[in-house]
PDB file of C-alpha atoms in Angstrom:
ATOM      1  CA  MET A   1      53.756 -40.814 -10.049  1.00 54.00           C
ATOM      2  CA  ALA A   2      56.965 -41.436 -11.966  1.00 79.00           C
ATOM      3  CA  GLU A   3      59.439 -38.567 -11.934  1.00 87.00           C
ATOM      4  CA  ALA A   4      59.474 -38.228 -15.725  1.00 89.00           C
ATOM      5  CA  GLN A   5      55.675 -38.024 -15.861  1.00 90.00           C
ATOM      6  CA  ARG A   6      55.595 -35.454 -13.064  1.00 90.00           C
ATOM      7  CA  ARG A   7      58.124 -33.263 -14.865  1.00 91.00           C
ATOM      8  CA  ARG A   8      56.259 -33.573 -18.152  1.00 93.00           C
ATOM      9  CA  ARG A   9      52.966 -32.546 -16.595  1.00 93.00           C
ATOM     10  CA  LEU A  10      54.620 -29.666 -14.771  1.00 93.00           C
ATOM     11  CA  ALA A  11      56.128 -28.449 -18.051  1.00 94.00           C
ATOM     12  CA  THR A  12      52.711 -28.657 -19.737  1.00 95.00           C
ATOM     13  CA  LEU A  13      51.137 -26.473 -17.056  1.00 95.00           C
ATOM     14  CA  GLU A  14      54.029 -24.009 -17.275  1.00 94.00           C
ATOM     15  CA  GLU A  15      53.390 -23.716 -21.019  1.00 95.00           C
ATOM     16  CA  TYR A  16      49.722 -23.129 -20.277  1.00 95.00           C
ATOM     17  CA  LEU A  17      50.645 -20.329 -17.852  1.00 95.00           C
ATOM     18  CA  SER A  18      52.742 -18.668 -20.564  1.00 94.00           C
ATOM     19  CA  SER A  19      49.900 -19.040 -23.079  1.00 94.00           C
ATOM     20  CA  LEU A  20      47.719 -16.711 -20.981  1.00 95.00           C
ATOM     21  CA  ALA A  21      50.009 -13.732 -21.642  1.00 94.00           C
ATOM     22  CA  ALA A  22      47.802 -12.287 -24.392  1.00 93.00           C
ATOM     23  CA  GLY A  23      44.909 -11.938 -21.950  1.00 94.00           C
ATOM     24  CA  ASN A  24      47.110 -10.433 -19.241  1.00 94.00           C
ATOM     25  CA  PRO A  25      48.517  -7.151 -20.592  1.00 91.00           C
ATOM     26  CA  ALA A  26      49.459  -6.149 -17.031  1.00 87.00           C
ATOM     27  CA  TRP A  27      52.222  -8.774 -17.142  1.00 91.00           C
ATOM     28  CA  ARG A  28      53.906  -6.887 -19.970  1.00 85.00           C
ATOM     29  CA  HIS A  29      53.478  -3.545 -18.232  1.00 66.00           C
ATOM     30  CA  LYS A  30      54.973  -4.835 -15.012  1.00 62.00           C
ATOM     31  CA  ALA A  31      57.857  -6.436 -16.890  1.00 54.00           C
ATOM     32  CA  MET A  32      58.625  -3.068 -18.478  1.00 50.00           C
ATOM     33  CA  GLN A  33      58.357  -1.269 -15.138  1.00 54.00           C
ATOM     34  CA  LYS A  34      60.158  -3.777 -12.914  1.00 49.00           C
ATOM     35  CA  ASN A  35      62.833  -1.185 -12.008  1.00 49.00           C
ATOM     36  CA  ASP A  36      60.255   1.496 -11.269  1.00 48.00           C
ATOM     37  CA  THR A  37      60.639   1.288  -7.488  1.00 46.00           C
ATOM     38  CA  PHE A  38      62.076   3.820  -5.064  1.00 41.00           C
ATOM     39  CA  ILE A  39      65.462   2.085  -5.078  1.00 42.00           C
ATOM     40  CA  GLY A  40      65.261   1.561  -8.810  1.00 45.00           C
ATOM     41  CA  ARG A  41      64.648   5.254  -9.421  1.00 40.00           C
ATOM     42  CA  LEU A  42      67.634   6.155  -7.256  1.00 41.00           C
ATOM     43  CA  GLU A  43      69.800   3.735  -9.214  1.00 45.00           C
ATOM     44  CA  ARG A  44      68.734   5.347 -12.471  1.00 43.00           C
ATOM     45  CA  GLU A  45      69.816   8.801 -11.369  1.00 45.00           C
ATOM     46  CA  ASP A  46      73.033  10.005 -12.970  1.00 45.00           C
ATOM     47  CA  CYS A  47      75.935  11.296 -10.906  1.00 45.00           C
ATOM     48  CA  ARG A  48      76.079  14.808 -12.259  1.00 44.00           C
ATOM     49  CA  GLY A  49      76.906  17.279  -9.534  1.00 46.00           C
ATOM     50  CA  ARG A  50      78.445  14.610  -7.276  1.00 44.00           C
ATOM     51  CA  SER A  51      82.083  14.412  -6.335  1.00 43.00           C
ATOM     52  CA  GLU A  52      84.281  11.976  -8.242  1.00 43.00           C
ATOM     53  CA  GLY A  53      84.755   9.923  -5.059  1.00 41.00           C
ATOM     54  CA  VAL A  54      81.078   8.964  -4.925  1.00 40.00           C
ATOM     55  CA  HIS A  55      80.399   5.571  -6.483  1.00 41.00           C
ATOM     56  CA  CYS A  56      77.255   5.327  -8.572  1.00 46.00           C
ATOM     57  CA  ARG A  57      75.719   2.208 -10.059  1.00 43.00           C
ATOM     58  CA  PRO A  58      75.355   2.408 -13.820  1.00 43.00           C
ATOM     59  CA  ALA A  59      71.859   3.187 -15.002  1.00 44.00           C
ATOM     60  CA  PRO A  60      70.061   0.244 -16.559  1.00 44.00           C
ATOM     61  CA  SER A  61      70.141   0.237 -20.322  1.00 43.00           C
ATOM     62  CA  GLN A  62      67.167   1.806 -22.025  1.00 44.00           C
ATOM     63  CA  ALA A  63      66.868  -0.857 -24.699  1.00 43.00           C
ATOM     64  CA  PRO A  64      63.686  -0.845 -26.768  1.00 43.00           C
ATOM     65  CA  ASP A  65      60.858  -2.830 -25.276  1.00 49.00           C
ATOM     66  CA  SER A  66      60.897  -6.395 -26.554  1.00 50.00           C
ATOM     67  CA  GLY A  67      57.242  -6.919 -25.753  1.00 57.00           C
ATOM     68  CA  ALA A  68      58.029  -9.815 -23.438  1.00 68.00           C
ATOM     69  CA  SER A  69      55.506 -10.732 -20.765  1.00 77.00           C
ATOM     70  CA  THR A  70      56.562 -12.007 -17.359  1.00 87.00           C
ATOM     71  CA  PRO A  71      53.883 -13.610 -15.149  1.00 92.00           C
ATOM     72  CA  PRO A  72      54.059 -12.510 -11.496  1.00 92.00           C
ATOM     73  CA  VAL A  73      53.642 -16.145 -10.438  1.00 92.00           C
ATOM     74  CA  GLN A  74      55.483 -19.345 -11.224  1.00 92.00           C
ATOM     75  CA  LEU A  75      54.643 -22.999 -10.797  1.00 92.00           C
ATOM     76  CA  LEU A  76      56.568 -25.104  -8.264  1.00 91.00           C
ATOM     77  CA  TRP A  77      56.282 -28.624  -6.875  1.00 89.00           C
ATOM     78  CA  SER A  78      57.058 -30.009  -3.438  1.00 88.00           C
ATOM     79  CA  PRO A  79      56.336 -33.374  -1.778  1.00 86.00           C
ATOM     80  CA  GLU A  80      54.274 -31.622   0.904  1.00 84.00           C
ATOM     81  CA  GLU A  81      52.152 -29.333  -1.272  1.00 85.00           C
ATOM     82  CA  GLY A  82      52.343 -30.861  -4.724  1.00 88.00           C
ATOM     83  CA  ARG A  83      52.002 -28.320  -7.532  1.00 90.00           C
ATOM     84  CA  HIS A  84      51.330 -24.759  -6.422  1.00 90.00           C
ATOM     85  CA  LEU A  85      51.730 -21.144  -7.497  1.00 91.00           C
ATOM     86  CA  VAL A  86      54.256 -18.822  -5.859  1.00 90.00           C
ATOM     87  CA  ALA A  87      55.217 -15.227  -6.521  1.00 90.00           C
ATOM     88  CA  SER A  88      58.009 -14.818  -9.071  1.00 90.00           C
ATOM     89  CA  ARG A  89      58.506 -11.194  -7.992  1.00 89.00           C
ATOM     90  CA  ASP A  90      57.078  -8.777  -5.452  1.00 90.00           C
ATOM     91  CA  ILE A  91      53.313  -8.519  -5.903  1.00 90.00           C
ATOM     92  CA  ALA A  92      51.661  -5.410  -4.493  1.00 90.00           C
ATOM     93  CA  ALA A  93      48.298  -5.409  -2.759  1.00 91.00           C
ATOM     94  CA  GLY A  94      45.636  -4.500  -5.310  1.00 92.00           C
ATOM     95  CA  GLU A  95      47.623  -5.814  -8.265  1.00 93.00           C
ATOM     96  CA  ASP A  96      45.967  -8.141 -10.760  1.00 93.00           C
ATOM     97  CA  ILE A  97      47.858 -11.441 -10.594  1.00 94.00           C
ATOM     98  CA  PHE A  98      46.216 -13.085 -13.573  1.00 96.00           C
ATOM     99  CA  ARG A  99      43.084 -13.312 -15.672  1.00 97.00           C
ATOM    100  CA  GLU A 100      41.960 -16.684 -16.984  1.00 97.00           C
ATOM    101  CA  PRO A 101      39.014 -17.608 -19.205  1.00 96.00           C
ATOM    102  CA  PRO A 102      37.453 -21.011 -18.499  1.00 97.00           C
ATOM    103  CA  LEU A 103      38.821 -23.875 -20.535  1.00 96.00           C
ATOM    104  CA  VAL A 104      35.435 -25.614 -20.219  1.00 97.00           C
ATOM    105  CA  LEU A 105      32.144 -24.171 -18.939  1.00 96.00           C
ATOM    106  CA  THR A 106      29.295 -26.562 -18.271  1.00 96.00           C
ATOM    107  CA  PRO A 107      26.042 -26.853 -16.277  1.00 95.00           C
ATOM    108  CA  ARG A 108      26.134 -28.316 -12.793  1.00 92.00           C
ATOM    109  CA  PRO A 109      24.939 -31.948 -12.652  1.00 89.00           C
ATOM    110  CA  HIS A 110      21.473 -31.168 -11.247  1.00 88.00           C
ATOM    111  CA  PRO A 111      17.906 -31.633 -12.592  1.00 87.00           C
ATOM    112  CA  GLU A 112      17.045 -27.925 -12.925  1.00 88.00           C
ATOM    113  CA  PRO A 113      16.848 -26.472 -16.458  1.00 90.00           C
ATOM    114  CA  VAL A 114      19.522 -23.978 -17.451  1.00 93.00           C
ATOM    115  CA  CYS A 115      20.207 -22.418 -20.828  1.00 95.00           C
ATOM    116  CA  LEU A 116      22.962 -24.427 -22.472  1.00 95.00           C
ATOM    117  CA  ALA A 117      24.164 -21.281 -24.248  1.00 96.00           C
ATOM    118  CA  CYS A 118      24.588 -18.963 -21.238  1.00 95.00           C
ATOM    119  CA  LEU A 119      23.820 -21.127 -18.133  1.00 95.00           C
ATOM    120  CA  ALA A 120      20.993 -18.830 -17.003  1.00 95.00           C
ATOM    121  CA  PRO A 121      18.260 -20.605 -14.986  1.00 94.00           C
ATOM    122  CA  LEU A 122      15.064 -21.278 -16.938  1.00 92.00           C
ATOM    123  CA  LYS A 123      11.406 -21.579 -16.004  1.00 89.00           C
ATOM    124  CA  ALA A 124       9.604 -24.898 -16.134  1.00 83.00           C
ATOM    125  CA  ASP A 125       8.104 -24.050 -19.541  1.00 84.00           C
ATOM    126  CA  TRP A 126      11.464 -23.458 -21.211  1.00 87.00           C
ATOM    127  CA  SER A 127      11.878 -23.404 -24.962  1.00 84.00           C
ATOM    128  CA  GLY A 128      13.998 -25.983 -26.720  1.00 87.00           C
ATOM    129  CA  CYS A 129      16.694 -25.601 -29.333  1.00 91.00           C
ATOM    130  CA  GLU A 130      15.208 -25.998 -32.820  1.00 90.00           C
ATOM    131  CA  GLY A 131      17.958 -28.411 -33.713  1.00 92.00           C
ATOM    132  CA  CYS A 132      18.206 -30.720 -30.690  1.00 91.00           C
ATOM    133  CA  GLY A 133      15.523 -29.657 -28.204  1.00 90.00           C
ATOM    134  CA  ALA A 134      18.045 -28.702 -25.511  1.00 90.00           C
ATOM    135  CA  PRO A 135      16.967 -25.954 -23.065  1.00 92.00           C
ATOM    136  CA  LEU A 136      17.715 -22.423 -24.260  1.00 93.00           C
ATOM    137  CA  CYS A 137      16.670 -18.882 -23.373  1.00 94.00           C
ATOM    138  CA  SER A 138      13.596 -17.454 -25.101  1.00 89.00           C
ATOM    139  CA  PRO A 139      13.967 -15.004 -26.744  1.00 90.00           C
ATOM    140  CA  PRO A 140      17.429 -16.263 -27.714  1.00 90.00           C
ATOM    141  CA  CYS A 141      20.303 -14.942 -25.620  1.00 93.00           C
ATOM    142  CA  ASP A 142      23.767 -14.032 -26.880  1.00 92.00           C
ATOM    143  CA  GLY A 143      25.416 -17.007 -25.156  1.00 94.00           C
ATOM    144  CA  GLU A 144      27.865 -19.009 -27.225  1.00 94.00           C
ATOM    145  CA  LEU A 145      28.287 -22.224 -25.219  1.00 96.00           C
ATOM    146  CA  HIS A 146      25.795 -24.360 -27.167  1.00 96.00           C
ATOM    147  CA  VAL A 147      27.772 -24.892 -30.357  1.00 95.00           C
ATOM    148  CA  VAL A 148      26.771 -26.598 -33.605  1.00 94.00           C
ATOM    149  CA  SER A 149      28.770 -29.741 -32.856  1.00 94.00           C
ATOM    150  CA  GLU A 150      27.033 -30.121 -29.487  1.00 95.00           C
ATOM    151  CA  CYS A 151      23.626 -29.539 -31.055  1.00 94.00           C
ATOM    152  CA  GLY A 152      24.182 -32.274 -33.601  1.00 92.00           C
ATOM    153  CA  MET A 153      25.390 -34.649 -30.911  1.00 91.00           C
ATOM    154  CA  LEU A 154      22.320 -34.095 -28.682  1.00 91.00           C
ATOM    155  CA  ALA A 155      19.737 -34.258 -31.477  1.00 88.00           C
ATOM    156  CA  GLY A 156      19.013 -37.940 -30.934  1.00 78.00           C
ATOM    157  CA  LEU A 157      18.052 -37.594 -27.267  1.00 80.00           C
ATOM    158  CA  GLY A 158      14.561 -36.183 -27.908  1.00 76.00           C
ATOM    159  CA  LEU A 159      14.857 -33.640 -25.097  1.00 79.00           C
ATOM    160  CA  GLN A 160      11.798 -31.669 -26.166  1.00 70.00           C
ATOM    161  CA  GLN A 161       9.590 -34.737 -25.765  1.00 62.00           C
ATOM    162  CA  ASP A 162      11.171 -36.152 -22.595  1.00 71.00           C
ATOM    163  CA  ARG A 163      12.219 -33.454 -20.166  1.00 70.00           C
ATOM    164  CA  ASP A 164      12.947 -36.035 -17.477  1.00 78.00           C
ATOM    165  CA  GLN A 165      16.263 -36.398 -19.246  1.00 82.00           C
ATOM    166  CA  LEU A 166      17.491 -33.050 -17.904  1.00 85.00           C
ATOM    167  CA  LEU A 167      19.404 -34.601 -15.007  1.00 86.00           C
ATOM    168  CA  PRO A 168      21.175 -37.187 -17.194  1.00 87.00           C
ATOM    169  CA  LEU A 169      21.869 -34.422 -19.722  1.00 90.00           C
ATOM    170  CA  ASN A 170      23.446 -32.092 -17.172  1.00 91.00           C
ATOM    171  CA  GLN A 171      25.473 -34.973 -15.754  1.00 90.00           C
ATOM    172  CA  LEU A 172      26.705 -35.800 -19.235  1.00 93.00           C
ATOM    173  CA  LEU A 173      27.563 -32.341 -20.542  1.00 95.00           C
ATOM    174  CA  THR A 174      30.731 -31.955 -18.465  1.00 95.00           C
ATOM    175  CA  THR A 175      32.289 -34.887 -20.279  1.00 96.00           C
ATOM    176  CA  THR A 176      30.835 -34.241 -23.736  1.00 95.00           C
ATOM    177  CA  ARG A 177      31.899 -30.589 -23.795  1.00 96.00           C
ATOM    178  CA  THR A 178      35.385 -31.600 -22.709  1.00 96.00           C
ATOM    179  CA  LEU A 179      35.596 -34.297 -25.385  1.00 95.00           C
ATOM    180  CA  LEU A 180      34.419 -31.848 -28.062  1.00 94.00           C
ATOM    181  CA  LEU A 181      37.107 -29.402 -26.923  1.00 95.00           C
ATOM    182  CA  LEU A 182      39.759 -32.099 -27.222  1.00 93.00           C
ATOM    183  CA  GLN A 183      38.655 -32.771 -30.805  1.00 91.00           C
ATOM    184  CA  GLU A 184      38.828 -29.093 -31.754  1.00 92.00           C
ATOM    185  CA  ALA A 185      41.920 -28.119 -29.714  1.00 93.00           C
ATOM    186  CA  PRO A 186      44.225 -31.090 -29.061  1.00 90.00           C
ATOM    187  CA  GLN A 187      46.621 -28.887 -27.072  1.00 92.00           C
ATOM    188  CA  ALA A 188      43.888 -28.451 -24.465  1.00 94.00           C
ATOM    189  CA  GLY A 189      43.968 -32.207 -24.028  1.00 94.00           C
ATOM    190  CA  HIS A 190      47.566 -32.030 -22.830  1.00 95.00           C
ATOM    191  CA  VAL A 191      46.574 -29.461 -20.198  1.00 97.00           C
ATOM    192  CA  ILE A 192      43.622 -31.524 -18.959  1.00 97.00           C
ATOM    193  CA  GLU A 193      45.751 -34.671 -18.935  1.00 96.00           C
ATOM    194  CA  ALA A 194      48.276 -32.842 -16.734  1.00 96.00           C
ATOM    195  CA  MET A 195      45.672 -31.836 -14.135  1.00 96.00           C
ATOM    196  CA  GLN A 196      45.110 -33.671 -10.869  1.00 94.00           C
ATOM    197  CA  SER A 197      42.172 -36.113 -10.971  1.00 94.00           C
ATOM    198  CA  ASN A 198      42.584 -38.198  -7.785  1.00 92.00           C
ATOM    199  CA  VAL A 199      41.637 -41.264  -9.817  1.00 89.00           C
ATOM    200  CA  GLU A 200      43.016 -43.658  -7.210  1.00 88.00           C
ATOM    201  CA  LYS A 201      40.842 -42.193  -4.440  1.00 90.00           C
ATOM    202  CA  ARG A 202      37.780 -42.058  -6.692  1.00 89.00           C
ATOM    203  CA  GLN A 203      38.035 -45.771  -7.393  1.00 85.00           C
ATOM    204  CA  ARG A 204      37.151 -46.305  -3.728  1.00 88.00           C
ATOM    205  CA  SER A 205      34.121 -43.989  -3.941  1.00 90.00           C
ATOM    206  CA  VAL A 206      30.747 -45.592  -4.682  1.00 92.00           C
ATOM    207  CA  VAL A 207      29.292 -42.210  -5.700  1.00 90.00           C
ATOM    208  CA  ALA A 208      32.125 -41.473  -8.130  1.00 91.00           C
ATOM    209  CA  GLN A 209      31.893 -44.907  -9.712  1.00 92.00           C
ATOM    210  CA  ALA A 210      28.113 -44.583 -10.136  1.00 91.00           C
ATOM    211  CA  MET A 211      28.500 -41.187 -11.820  1.00 91.00           C
ATOM    212  CA  GLU A 212      31.172 -42.471 -14.180  1.00 92.00           C
ATOM    213  CA  LYS A 213      28.940 -45.410 -15.111  1.00 92.00           C
ATOM    214  CA  ARG A 214      26.059 -43.035 -15.975  1.00 91.00           C
ATOM    215  CA  VAL A 215      28.371 -40.929 -18.099  1.00 93.00           C
ATOM    216  CA  MET A 216      29.661 -43.954 -20.012  1.00 93.00           C
ATOM    217  CA  GLU A 217      26.088 -45.099 -20.679  1.00 91.00           C
ATOM    218  CA  GLY A 218      25.134 -41.610 -21.871  1.00 89.00           C
ATOM    219  CA  LEU A 219      28.085 -41.462 -24.238  1.00 91.00           C
ATOM    220  CA  ARG A 220      27.056 -44.763 -25.785  1.00 90.00           C
ATOM    221  CA  ARG A 221      23.546 -43.387 -26.367  1.00 87.00           C
ATOM    222  CA  LEU A 222      25.124 -40.510 -28.241  1.00 88.00           C
ATOM    223  CA  GLY A 223      27.266 -42.849 -30.282  1.00 86.00           C
ATOM    224  CA  MET A 224      30.455 -41.576 -28.649  1.00 87.00           C
ATOM    225  CA  GLU A 225      32.790 -44.430 -27.844  1.00 82.00           C
ATOM    226  CA  GLU A 226      35.472 -43.264 -25.444  1.00 87.00           C
ATOM    227  CA  GLU A 227      37.978 -45.106 -23.291  1.00 91.00           C
ATOM    228  CA  GLU A 228      36.825 -45.557 -19.716  1.00 92.00           C
ATOM    229  CA  GLY A 229      40.134 -44.239 -18.400  1.00 93.00           C
ATOM    230  CA  VAL A 230      39.689 -40.953 -20.279  1.00 94.00           C
ATOM    231  CA  VAL A 231      36.152 -40.494 -18.932  1.00 94.00           C
ATOM    232  CA  ARG A 232      37.289 -41.328 -15.406  1.00 94.00           C
ATOM    233  CA  HIS A 233      40.080 -38.759 -15.646  1.00 95.00           C
ATOM    234  CA  ILE A 234      37.758 -36.020 -16.962  1.00 96.00           C
ATOM    235  CA  CYS A 235      35.220 -36.633 -14.189  1.00 95.00           C
ATOM    236  CA  GLY A 236      38.005 -36.582 -11.605  1.00 95.00           C
ATOM    237  CA  VAL A 237      39.552 -33.408 -12.997  1.00 97.00           C
ATOM    238  CA  PHE A 238      36.250 -31.535 -12.681  1.00 96.00           C
ATOM    239  CA  ASP A 239      35.423 -32.844  -9.215  1.00 94.00           C
ATOM    240  CA  THR A 240      38.928 -31.943  -8.026  1.00 94.00           C
ATOM    241  CA  ASN A 241      39.505 -28.604  -9.754  1.00 95.00           C
ATOM    242  CA  ALA A 242      36.298 -26.991 -11.059  1.00 96.00           C
ATOM    243  CA  PHE A 243      35.058 -23.625  -9.771  1.00 94.00           C
ATOM    244  CA  ALA A 244      31.376 -23.018  -9.108  1.00 92.00           C
ATOM    245  CA  VAL A 245      29.862 -20.267 -11.270  1.00 92.00           C
ATOM    246  CA  ASP A 246      26.285 -19.081 -11.697  1.00 89.00           C
ATOM    247  CA  GLY A 247      24.428 -22.039 -13.158  1.00 87.00           C
ATOM    248  CA  GLY A 248      27.462 -24.204 -13.759  1.00 93.00           C
ATOM    249  CA  ARG A 249      31.065 -25.225 -13.273  1.00 95.00           C
ATOM    250  CA  ALA A 250      34.197 -23.750 -14.838  1.00 96.00           C
ATOM    251  CA  LEU A 251      37.486 -25.518 -15.439  1.00 97.00           C
ATOM    252  CA  LEU A 252      40.342 -23.081 -14.762  1.00 97.00           C
ATOM    253  CA  PRO A 253      43.660 -24.956 -14.788  1.00 97.00           C
ATOM    254  CA  LEU A 254      45.800 -22.078 -13.483  1.00 97.00           C
ATOM    255  CA  ALA A 255      43.442 -20.978 -10.714  1.00 96.00           C
ATOM    256  CA  ALA A 256      43.140 -24.599  -9.598  1.00 95.00           C
ATOM    257  CA  LEU A 257      46.846 -24.522  -8.690  1.00 94.00           C
ATOM    258  CA  MET A 258      46.366 -21.900  -5.982  1.00 91.00           C
ATOM    259  CA  ASN A 259      46.665 -23.058  -2.381  1.00 84.00           C
ATOM    260  CA  HIS A 260      43.556 -23.011  -0.201  1.00 77.00           C
ATOM    261  CA  HIS A 261      44.046 -21.160   3.074  1.00 75.00           C
ATOM    262  CA  CYS A 262      41.931 -19.694   5.874  1.00 71.00           C
ATOM    263  CA  SER A 263      43.848 -16.408   5.504  1.00 76.00           C
ATOM    264  CA  ALA A 264      43.690 -15.849   1.770  1.00 81.00           C
ATOM    265  CA  ASN A 265      46.005 -13.292   0.180  1.00 85.00           C
ATOM    266  CA  THR A 266      43.945 -13.035  -3.010  1.00 89.00           C
ATOM    267  CA  GLN A 267      40.386 -12.295  -4.036  1.00 91.00           C
ATOM    268  CA  HIS A 268      38.704 -13.439  -7.213  1.00 92.00           C
ATOM    269  CA  TRP A 269      35.618 -12.717  -9.276  1.00 92.00           C
ATOM    270  CA  PHE A 270      34.367 -13.177 -12.825  1.00 92.00           C
ATOM    271  CA  HIS A 271      34.337 -10.273 -15.265  1.00 90.00           C
ATOM    272  CA  ARG A 272      32.528 -10.972 -18.553  1.00 86.00           C
ATOM    273  CA  GLY A 273      33.174 -14.662 -18.126  1.00 88.00           C
ATOM    274  CA  THR A 274      36.871 -14.362 -17.273  1.00 94.00           C
ATOM    275  CA  LEU A 275      38.244 -15.102 -13.805  1.00 95.00           C
ATOM    276  CA  VAL A 276      40.187 -12.196 -12.290  1.00 96.00           C
ATOM    277  CA  VAL A 277      42.572 -12.926  -9.398  1.00 95.00           C
ATOM    278  CA  ARG A 278      43.877  -9.924  -7.460  1.00 94.00           C
ATOM    279  CA  ALA A 279      46.305  -9.681  -4.546  1.00 91.00           C
ATOM    280  CA  VAL A 280      44.879  -8.335  -1.280  1.00 90.00           C
ATOM    281  CA  SER A 281      48.202  -8.405   0.570  1.00 85.00           C
ATOM    282  CA  ILE A 282      51.846  -8.222  -0.407  1.00 78.00           C
ATOM    283  CA  ALA A 283      53.453 -11.442  -1.641  1.00 75.00           C
ATOM    284  CA  SER A 284      57.191 -11.783  -2.158  1.00 77.00           C
ATOM    285  CA  PRO A 285      59.377 -14.654  -3.321  1.00 74.00           C
ATOM    286  CA  PRO A 286      60.502 -17.111  -2.206  1.00 61.00           C
ATOM    287  CA  GLN A 287      59.061 -17.443   1.320  1.00 58.00           C
ATOM    288  CA  GLY A 288      55.496 -16.377   1.976  1.00 53.00           C
ATOM    289  CA  GLY A 289      54.874 -15.910  -1.712  1.00 63.00           C
ATOM    290  CA  ARG A 290      52.244 -18.575  -2.236  1.00 67.00           C
ATOM    291  CA  ALA A 291      49.061 -17.491  -3.972  1.00 66.00           C
ATOM    292  CA  LYS A 292      46.345 -18.477  -1.491  1.00 58.00           C
ATOM    293  CA  LEU A 293      42.649 -18.654  -2.298  1.00 48.00           C
TER     294      LEU A 293
END
């Protein structure tokens, strides 16, 4: 990868990290309290009652809070590890490192019916969407994944009459939901473009090529003409980075940058659809501060 392209993609992912500040109020709290350590409290003590010969560090200014948020992790790159997250400050065990909602949430590419709105598994006699026939919960759930634009796109497949199309549908939805997102939020396209897809390796994989061919054929059936390179990149991004969730796969660009390790120093779970990553051991910059999953 050319140096300029690598730097551009790294900058895009750094911007994405900063964009998560609104959903991570703990970042702001920790930024405000960064001097609230044992040493910090000693440094803030005044020197009243001490002899004039004792040197005291000046107390930090008590300027009004600017509301700035500082993530406890930062994004680095190295030839050995590629892009990865490291601690930008001391992270205590039990501290929330970040919370990240999925950029894209989609069914797994299997033949079993799941509700396209909430990804819950369905029985064989599932009910179809009134608009497009796609599988949905009955009575209707409060899921919000099956949007109007997707419904209109799938209407021509005749899913209610031909349920053998479930496997092709589930294989297709990863790409179609991503493409719909790119239409509605172009900035998300920059983030996805910056993610690792291992396209070169996938070109040597018969399975990957067969899947990409099915997706391209499905897009044509839906009247969606898309460049093959874009589809190949989307498929590669999901296969390389996606997290398994109940009933589906979630694309989480920040979490995908964590190192995998047999001795993880984080734990993660989903809370109301948002990934929560918490430290289970102390991490400090710069050495030993990698966020490991």
